[in-house]
Coordinates of C-alpha atoms in Angstrom, one line a residue:
M1 CA 36.9 -60.5 -12.9
F2 CA 35.7 -58.6 -9.9
H3 CA 35.8 -55.4 -12.0
Q4 CA 33.5 -57.0 -14.5
I5 CA 31.1 -58.2 -11.8
N6 CA 31.0 -54.7 -10.2
E7 CA 30.5 -53.1 -13.6
A8 CA 27.6 -55.4 -14.3
M9 CA 26.0 -54.6 -10.9
T10 CA 26.3 -50.9 -11.3
A11 CA 24.3 -51.2 -14.6
Y12 CA 21.3 -51.8 -12.4
H13 CA 19.1 -48.9 -11.1
D14 CA 16.3 -48.6 -8.6
Y15 CA 13.4 -46.6 -9.9
L16 CA 10.8 -44.7 -7.9
I17 CA 7.6 -43.5 -9.5
V18 CA 6.0 -40.7 -7.5
L19 CA 3.6 -37.8 -7.5
S20 CA 5.3 -34.6 -6.4
P21 CA 3.2 -32.1 -4.3
S22 CA 3.3 -28.4 -4.7
E23 CA 6.3 -26.3 -3.6
S24 CA 4.4 -25.0 -0.5
V25 CA 3.6 -28.6 0.6
T26 CA 7.2 -29.7 0.0
N27 CA 8.5 -26.8 2.1
S28 CA 6.0 -27.6 4.9
I29 CA 7.0 -31.3 4.9
K30 CA 10.7 -30.2 5.1
Q31 CA 9.8 -28.0 8.1
L32 CA 8.1 -31.0 9.8
K33 CA 11.0 -33.3 9.1
N34 CA 13.5 -30.8 10.5
S35 CA 11.3 -30.3 13.6
S36 CA 11.0 -34.1 14.0
A37 CA 14.8 -34.5 13.9
R38 CA 15.1 -32.0 16.7
V39 CA 12.7 -34.1 18.8
I40 CA 14.1 -37.6 18.1
G41 CA 17.5 -37.0 16.5
E42 CA 18.5 -37.9 12.9
Y43 CA 16.5 -40.6 11.2
E44 CA 16.5 -42.3 7.8
G45 CA 14.5 -40.3 5.3
H46 CA 15.0 -37.0 7.1
Y47 CA 16.2 -35.4 3.9
A48 CA 14.0 -37.2 1.4
K49 CA 11.9 -34.8 -0.6
A50 CA 8.1 -34.9 -0.1
H51 CA 6.4 -37.3 -2.5
I52 CA 3.5 -39.7 -2.9
T53 CA 4.9 -43.1 -3.9
I54 CA 3.1 -44.9 -6.7
Q55 CA 5.5 -47.7 -7.7
Y56 CA 9.0 -48.9 -6.7
W57 CA 11.0 -50.8 -9.3
P58 CA 14.2 -52.1 -7.7
R59 CA 17.2 -53.4 -9.5
K60 CA 16.2 -52.7 -13.1
R61 CA 18.4 -52.0 -16.2
S62 CA 17.7 -48.8 -18.0
V63 CA 17.4 -50.8 -21.3
W64 CA 14.4 -52.4 -19.8
I65 CA 12.7 -49.2 -18.4
D66 CA 13.5 -46.7 -21.1
P67 CA 11.4 -48.3 -23.9
M68 CA 8.4 -48.3 -21.5
I69 CA 8.4 -44.6 -21.0
P70 CA 6.9 -43.5 -24.4
K71 CA 4.0 -45.8 -23.8
L72 CA 3.5 -44.5 -20.3
E73 CA 3.5 -40.9 -21.7
R74 CA 0.7 -41.9 -24.0
D75 CA -1.2 -43.7 -21.3
L76 CA -1.1 -40.9 -18.9
Q77 CA -2.8 -38.6 -21.4
N78 CA -5.9 -40.5 -20.4
L79 CA -5.7 -39.0 -16.9
S80 CA -6.6 -35.6 -15.7
P81 CA -4.5 -33.8 -13.1
I82 CA -5.7 -34.6 -9.6
I83 CA -6.8 -32.3 -6.7
L84 CA -6.0 -33.7 -3.2
D85 CA -7.0 -32.5 0.3
L86 CA -4.4 -32.9 3.0
N87 CA -6.1 -33.6 6.3
G88 CA -3.9 -33.9 9.3
F89 CA -1.6 -36.8 10.2
D90 CA -1.7 -40.5 10.8
F91 CA 0.7 -43.4 11.2
F92 CA 1.2 -47.0 9.9
D93 CA 1.7 -49.2 12.9
H94 CA 3.8 -52.1 11.4
Q95 CA 3.8 -53.5 15.0
Y96 CA 7.4 -52.3 15.1
N97 CA 9.0 -49.2 13.7
P98 CA 5.9 -47.1 12.9
T99 CA 5.7 -44.5 10.1
I100 CA 4.2 -41.0 10.6
Y101 CA 2.7 -39.4 7.5
A102 CA 0.6 -36.5 6.3
K103 CA -2.8 -37.9 5.6
I104 CA -4.6 -37.4 2.3
N105 CA -8.4 -37.3 2.4
S106 CA -9.8 -40.2 0.5
T107 CA -13.0 -39.4 -1.4
P108 CA -15.0 -41.3 -4.1
L109 CA -13.4 -39.1 -6.7
T110 CA -9.8 -39.5 -5.6
E111 CA -10.4 -43.3 -5.2
V112 CA -11.6 -43.6 -8.8
W113 CA -8.7 -41.4 -10.1
F114 CA -6.1 -43.6 -8.3
K115 CA -7.9 -46.7 -9.6
Q116 CA -7.4 -45.4 -13.2
L117 CA -3.7 -44.6 -12.5
R118 CA -3.1 -48.1 -11.1
K119 CA -4.1 -49.6 -14.4
Y120 CA -0.7 -48.6 -15.7
F121 CA 1.3 -50.1 -12.8
S122 CA 1.6 -53.5 -11.1
R123 CA 0.9 -52.1 -7.6
Q124 CA -2.6 -52.8 -6.4
D125 CA -4.4 -51.1 -3.5
F126 CA -2.4 -48.6 -1.4
I127 CA -3.0 -45.6 0.8
P128 CA -1.8 -42.4 -0.8
H129 CA 0.2 -40.5 1.8
I130 CA 3.3 -38.2 2.2
T131 CA 5.8 -39.8 4.6
I132 CA 7.3 -37.7 7.3
A133 CA 9.2 -40.1 9.6
K134 CA 9.5 -43.6 8.2
S135 CA 10.0 -46.8 10.2
I136 CA 11.3 -45.1 13.4
P137 CA 11.8 -47.0 16.6
N138 CA 8.8 -47.3 18.9
K139 CA 10.6 -45.2 21.5
A140 CA 11.1 -42.3 19.0
F141 CA 7.5 -42.7 17.8
N142 CA 6.1 -42.5 21.3
K143 CA 8.1 -39.3 21.8
L144 CA 7.1 -37.7 18.4
W145 CA 3.5 -38.8 17.8
P146 CA 1.9 -36.6 20.5
Y147 CA 3.1 -33.5 18.6
F148 CA 1.5 -34.6 15.4
Q149 CA -1.6 -35.9 17.1
K150 CA -2.6 -32.4 18.1
L151 CA -1.3 -30.7 14.9
E152 CA -3.9 -29.6 12.2
W153 CA -3.2 -29.4 8.5
N154 CA -5.9 -28.8 5.9
E155 CA -4.7 -27.8 2.5
Q156 CA -5.7 -28.5 -1.1
I157 CA -3.1 -29.3 -3.7
K158 CA -3.2 -29.9 -7.5
I159 CA -0.8 -32.5 -9.0
D160 CA -0.4 -32.3 -12.7
R161 CA 2.4 -34.8 -13.5
L162 CA 4.0 -38.0 -12.6
T163 CA 7.8 -38.1 -11.8
I164 CA 10.3 -40.9 -12.4
L165 CA 13.3 -41.0 -10.1
R166 CA 16.3 -43.2 -10.3
R167 CA 19.4 -44.1 -8.4
D168 CA 22.2 -46.7 -8.7
T169 CA 21.4 -50.0 -7.0
I170 CA 25.0 -50.4 -6.0
G171 CA 26.9 -47.3 -4.9
H172 CA 27.7 -44.7 -2.2
D173 CA 25.1 -42.2 -3.4
K174 CA 21.7 -43.4 -2.3
S175 CA 19.8 -40.3 -3.3
Y176 CA 17.3 -40.4 -6.2
K177 CA 17.7 -38.2 -9.2
K178 CA 14.8 -37.0 -11.4
I179 CA 15.0 -38.5 -14.9
K180 CA 11.5 -37.8 -16.3
E181 CA 8.4 -35.8 -15.6
I182 CA 5.2 -37.0 -17.5
P183 CA 2.3 -34.5 -17.5
F184 CA -1.3 -35.6 -17.1
N185 CA -3.8 -34.3 -19.7
S186 CA -4.3 -30.6 -18.8
R187 CA -7.4 -30.5 -21.0
Y188 CA -9.3 -32.6 -18.5
D189 CA -10.8 -31.1 -15.4
F190 CA -10.3 -33.4 -12.4
Y191 CA -13.9 -33.2 -11.1
T192 CA -15.4 -33.7 -14.5
F193 CA -13.0 -36.5 -15.3
A194 CA -13.5 -38.4 -12.0
N195 CA -17.2 -37.9 -12.0
S196 CA -17.4 -39.4 -15.5
K197 CA -15.7 -42.5 -14.1
H198 CA -17.9 -42.5 -10.9
K199 CA -21.6 -43.3 -10.6
A200 CA -22.7 -40.4 -8.4
P201 CA -21.4 -36.8 -8.8
A202 CA -19.4 -35.6 -5.8
S203 CA -19.2 -32.2 -4.2
V204 CA -16.2 -29.9 -4.4
E205 CA -14.6 -28.6 -1.2
K206 CA -12.2 -25.7 -0.8
Q207 CA -9.3 -25.9 1.5
S208 CA -7.1 -23.3 3.2
A209 CA -3.7 -22.0 2.1
S210 CA -0.4 -23.5 3.2
P211 CA 0.3 -23.0 6.9
Q212 CA 3.7 -22.5 8.7
F213 CA 4.5 -25.5 10.9
S214 CA 6.3 -26.0 14.2
L215 CA 6.0 -29.0 16.5
F216 CA 6.8 -26.8 19.5

């Protein structure tokens, strides 16, 4: 009986829908996470790969999710790739256990793009960001934040696909595995697309190349 219960539970998966940044940004975030661990010690999420979370679907069966993917592939052809500007660092207070993240500059064009994306998901308003140190104790935050507060990062990135990650809800391995990448419509230019959805045309800004990071 216990075997049957366990087998039923392992049929459930947690799904994470994300935007994956460029390799250069991923490597920079990895450097920052490693530097953070040297300052405050090991913390949850230290080894998580850089991403922008769009939707979390906990405890779902693949037979529920798999049929939704072809429709999502069709829907996302209505979206252009997106160009984002990284602009320093910030944190979510949460009152307890703050989260430090790489800040993404919000513009009228990025706002309208994310609004279009949210049409295909149940999640409503959120602040797009790339987590560096999630839900760390206040003592660790007070030790770590002064390093990020004075650190500058300005970089422009293009994201051209959505990524679906999955892990077993019950099990020893809590790491997510990539099961699907869904491209946005490469025939659409981001600025043309977003301006067409927005009332007033917005200007285009160029950002610098990827930096090398150290908190020390």
